[in-house]
Short mmCIF file of C-alpha atoms in Angstrom, two decimals:
data_model
loop_
_atom_site.label_atom_id
_atom_site.label_comp_id
_atom_site.label_asym_id
_atom_site.label_seq_id
_atom_site.Cartn_x
_atom_site.Cartn_y
_atom_site.Cartn_z
CA ALA A 1 77.34 134.57 140.74
CA GLN A 2 78.38 134.44 137.04
CA ARG A 3 76.17 132.66 134.78
CA VAL A 4 75.72 132.26 131.07
CA THR A 5 72.22 131.21 129.83
CA GLN A 6 71.18 129.93 126.24
CA PRO A 7 67.65 129.58 126.52
CA GLU A 8 67.10 127.55 123.31
CA LYS A 9 68.68 123.87 123.22
CA LEU A 10 67.67 123.79 119.39
CA LEU A 11 67.23 126.26 116.73
CA SER A 12 65.83 124.92 113.25
CA VAL A 13 65.94 127.20 110.16
CA PHE A 14 65.78 127.07 106.66
CA LYS A 15 68.73 127.85 104.38
CA GLY A 16 68.86 131.61 103.59
CA ALA A 17 66.67 132.45 106.69
CA PRO A 18 68.16 134.63 109.29
CA VAL A 19 69.58 133.18 112.50
CA GLU A 20 69.68 134.60 116.24
CA LEU A 21 71.19 132.39 118.96
CA LYS A 22 70.56 133.80 122.09
CA CYS A 23 73.02 134.52 125.04
CA ASN A 24 72.36 136.12 128.42
CA TYR A 25 74.89 136.60 131.17
CA SER A 26 75.06 137.55 134.73
CA TYR A 27 78.28 139.20 135.87
CA SER A 28 78.89 142.09 138.02
CA GLY A 29 81.92 143.52 136.54
CA SER A 30 83.10 144.20 132.87
CA PRO A 31 82.75 140.70 130.99
CA GLU A 32 84.36 139.67 128.20
CA LEU A 33 82.18 137.29 125.98
CA PHE A 34 82.92 134.76 123.24
CA TRP A 35 81.09 132.43 121.06
CA TYR A 36 82.44 128.82 120.40
CA VAL A 37 81.38 126.70 117.72
CA GLN A 38 81.56 122.91 117.50
CA TYR A 39 80.78 121.21 113.89
CA SER A 40 80.11 117.47 113.80
CA ARG A 41 82.97 115.29 114.86
CA GLN A 42 85.08 118.38 115.07
CA ARG A 43 86.50 119.80 118.40
CA LEU A 44 85.26 122.84 119.95
CA GLN A 45 86.83 125.91 118.17
CA LEU A 46 86.32 129.68 119.03
CA LEU A 47 83.97 131.58 116.61
CA LEU A 48 84.39 135.18 117.64
CA ARG A 49 84.89 137.34 120.81
CA HIS A 50 83.08 140.54 121.67
CA ILE A 51 86.30 142.51 121.96
CA SER A 52 87.38 142.26 118.49
CA ARG A 53 83.91 143.30 117.16
CA GLU A 54 84.74 141.09 114.02
CA SER A 55 82.51 139.10 111.91
CA ILE A 56 83.41 135.43 111.03
CA LYS A 57 81.62 133.44 108.69
CA GLY A 58 79.17 135.82 108.23
CA PHE A 59 78.24 135.83 112.10
CA THR A 60 78.31 138.99 114.35
CA ALA A 61 77.55 139.42 118.03
CA ASP A 62 76.82 142.72 119.72
CA LEU A 63 77.43 143.03 123.66
CA ASN A 64 74.31 144.73 125.17
CA LYS A 65 75.29 145.74 128.58
CA GLY A 66 71.89 147.12 129.43
CA GLU A 67 70.22 143.82 128.61
CA THR A 68 73.29 141.66 129.42
CA SER A 69 73.12 139.89 126.18
CA PHE A 70 75.59 138.81 123.57
CA HIS A 71 73.37 137.41 120.88
CA LEU A 72 74.89 135.71 117.76
CA LYS A 73 73.37 136.74 114.13
CA LYS A 74 73.46 135.83 110.81
CA PRO A 75 71.39 137.26 108.25
CA PHE A 76 71.30 134.18 105.89
CA ALA A 77 71.93 130.81 107.23
CA GLN A 78 73.85 128.08 105.24
CA GLU A 79 73.61 124.47 105.59
CA GLU A 80 77.20 124.33 106.77
CA ASP A 81 76.37 126.54 109.58
CA SER A 82 74.62 123.44 111.48
CA ALA A 83 76.54 123.10 114.46
CA MET A 84 76.57 123.42 118.35
CA TYR A 85 77.14 126.91 119.45
CA TYR A 86 78.26 127.83 122.95
CA CYS A 87 78.21 131.24 124.45
CA ALA A 88 80.93 131.86 127.15
CA LEU A 89 82.07 134.56 129.35
CA SER A 90 85.48 135.30 131.21
CA ASP A 91 85.54 136.95 134.41
CA ASN A 92 88.87 138.19 133.83
CA THR A 93 90.76 135.39 135.62
CA ASP A 94 91.89 132.74 133.02
CA LYS A 95 88.58 130.51 132.97
CA LEU A 96 85.80 130.67 130.94
CA ILE A 97 82.08 130.15 131.89
CA PHE A 98 80.08 128.16 129.25
CA GLY A 99 76.41 128.25 128.67
CA THR A 100 74.78 124.87 127.84
CA GLY A 101 74.62 125.46 123.93
CA THR A 102 72.47 125.66 121.27
CA ARG A 103 72.19 123.23 118.41
CA LEU A 104 71.64 124.92 115.10
CA GLN A 105 70.10 123.17 112.26
CA VAL A 106 69.86 124.49 108.71
CA PHE A 107 67.87 122.59 106.38
CA PRO A 108 68.08 122.92 102.70
CA ASN B 1 101.28 121.26 114.75
CA ALA B 2 98.86 118.56 116.06
CA GLY B 3 96.99 120.71 118.04
CA VAL B 4 95.81 119.65 121.45
CA MET B 5 95.99 115.99 121.93
CA GLN B 6 93.75 114.12 124.16
CA ASN B 7 93.92 110.49 124.93
CA PRO B 8 92.17 108.25 125.38
CA ARG B 9 89.05 109.07 123.15
CA HIS B 10 86.82 106.72 125.14
CA LEU B 11 87.55 105.37 128.39
CA VAL B 12 85.34 102.76 130.37
CA ARG B 13 86.04 101.90 133.83
CA ARG B 14 84.27 99.93 136.47
CA ARG B 15 83.05 101.61 139.78
CA GLY B 16 85.78 101.90 141.98
CA GLN B 17 88.67 101.97 139.43
CA GLU B 18 91.00 104.59 138.74
CA ALA B 19 90.66 106.75 135.47
CA ARG B 20 93.66 108.67 133.88
CA LEU B 21 93.07 111.17 131.18
CA ARG B 22 95.97 112.89 129.39
CA CYS B 23 96.44 116.01 127.50
CA SER B 24 99.21 117.25 125.38
CA PRO B 25 98.98 120.98 124.95
CA MET B 26 99.67 122.72 121.56
CA LYS B 27 103.43 123.47 121.01
CA GLY B 28 104.46 126.56 122.60
CA HIS B 29 101.47 126.63 124.85
CA SER B 30 102.08 126.69 128.54
CA HIS B 31 98.79 126.79 130.11
CA VAL B 32 96.24 124.00 130.32
CA TYR B 33 92.47 123.79 131.25
CA TRP B 34 90.29 120.97 132.06
CA TYR B 35 86.60 121.07 131.71
CA ARG B 36 83.87 118.55 132.14
CA GLN B 37 80.52 118.28 130.29
CA LEU B 38 77.71 116.00 131.80
CA PRO B 39 75.02 115.34 129.73
CA GLU B 40 72.58 118.02 128.70
CA GLU B 41 75.01 120.48 130.62
CA GLY B 42 77.32 123.17 129.62
CA LEU B 43 81.34 122.66 130.00
CA LYS B 44 81.99 123.42 133.58
CA PHE B 45 85.51 124.69 134.43
CA MET B 46 87.62 122.22 136.80
CA VAL B 47 91.17 123.39 136.92
CA TYR B 48 93.69 125.42 135.37
CA LEU B 49 97.38 124.50 135.30
CA GLN B 50 100.73 125.82 134.34
CA LYS B 51 103.95 123.67 134.10
CA GLU B 52 104.27 122.33 137.74
CA ASN B 53 101.79 124.49 139.13
CA ILE B 54 98.15 124.41 139.88
CA ILE B 55 96.83 128.03 139.52
CA ASP B 56 93.07 127.60 139.78
CA GLU B 57 91.43 124.29 141.06
CA SER B 58 88.07 126.19 142.11
CA GLY B 59 86.11 123.77 139.99
CA MET B 60 87.63 120.42 141.11
CA PRO B 61 85.53 118.23 143.10
CA LYS B 62 87.12 118.10 146.70
CA GLU B 63 87.76 114.21 146.49
CA ARG B 64 88.82 111.70 144.41
CA PHE B 65 89.91 114.28 141.61
CA SER B 66 93.62 115.42 141.17
CA ALA B 67 95.29 117.17 138.29
CA GLU B 68 98.98 117.77 137.45
CA PHE B 69 101.08 119.27 134.78
CA PRO B 70 104.55 118.12 135.18
CA LYS B 71 107.79 119.67 133.60
CA GLU B 72 107.81 116.88 130.99
CA GLY B 73 105.11 115.14 129.62
CA PRO B 74 101.18 115.57 129.17
CA SER B 75 98.97 117.18 131.91
CA ILE B 76 97.06 114.22 133.69
CA LEU B 77 93.48 114.41 135.07
CA ARG B 78 93.34 111.61 137.56
CA ILE B 79 90.02 110.48 139.13
CA GLN B 80 90.13 107.71 141.74
CA GLN B 81 87.33 105.28 142.82
CA VAL B 82 85.20 106.30 139.98
CA VAL B 83 81.33 106.48 140.44
CA ARG B 84 78.70 106.43 137.75
CA GLY B 85 78.21 110.30 138.02
CA ASP B 86 81.78 110.90 136.86
CA SER B 87 80.55 109.64 133.29
CA ALA B 88 81.01 112.74 131.14
CA ALA B 89 83.06 114.30 128.35
CA TYR B 90 86.46 115.80 129.62
CA PHE B 91 87.81 118.26 127.69
CA CYS B 92 91.31 119.98 127.78
CA ALA B 93 92.36 123.20 126.19
CA SER B 94 95.60 125.26 126.01
CA SER B 95 96.66 128.78 125.48
CA PRO B 96 99.92 130.57 125.04
CA GLY B 97 99.23 132.70 128.40
CA THR B 98 97.52 135.08 130.53
CA GLY B 99 95.08 137.52 128.87
CA ASP B 100 94.67 135.50 125.62
CA TYR B 101 91.38 133.51 125.63
CA GLY B 102 92.23 132.01 122.15
CA TYR B 103 91.90 128.59 123.84
CA THR B 104 92.46 125.48 121.53
CA PHE B 105 90.52 122.43 122.75
CA GLY B 106 91.12 118.98 122.56
CA SER B 107 88.70 116.44 121.08
CA GLY B 108 87.88 115.15 124.51
CA THR B 109 87.91 112.13 126.57
CA ARG B 110 84.46 110.29 126.94
CA LEU B 111 84.48 108.46 130.24
CA THR B 112 81.75 105.80 130.99
CA VAL B 113 81.42 104.20 134.23
CA VAL B 114 79.71 101.00 134.51
#
């Protein structure tokens, strides 16, 4: 069965520290993977997708098929990065399968 | 462009009543998706609709839940005879079409059943 696992409910770091939000997936085919972010009092929005291999707001994520992971990384966290982060997988239909989310808190 | 509009933002219903949640997609988007988020859980897919068609309802509970996206007007998620377990945040997203996963999400409707 397709599944997305985000093992950490909460990740707390100080400003300037590196950040890694973990995401593992279970899928038998070739997945498409995404990271969505929800800032306080705002709606969920797309942060990045693996297929475009881009860096958004300093965040990157590399698809590791061997480890079935798609961890989100940023070398130097900023306070404005504090938000809920959701990893999602597309099974090549039109629906997304979401993980339970990780709350990132960046302290000054 | 107002984005995806969901209303109401908060809805309180007594057990046994009906709940109607509305979603107006972004201008130019013809695909609508409904997701439910229970406390402490991720967003769970419920249903995918295009105008006047249900494309995938594999995530919809078999009873009491229905969805529509008429030719005119918003998409409606309807829950009949609500129970406490229906209390959740219900999110709608829209996209321009198949293969584009740039979903735009609404702010959600938080349903509380008392």
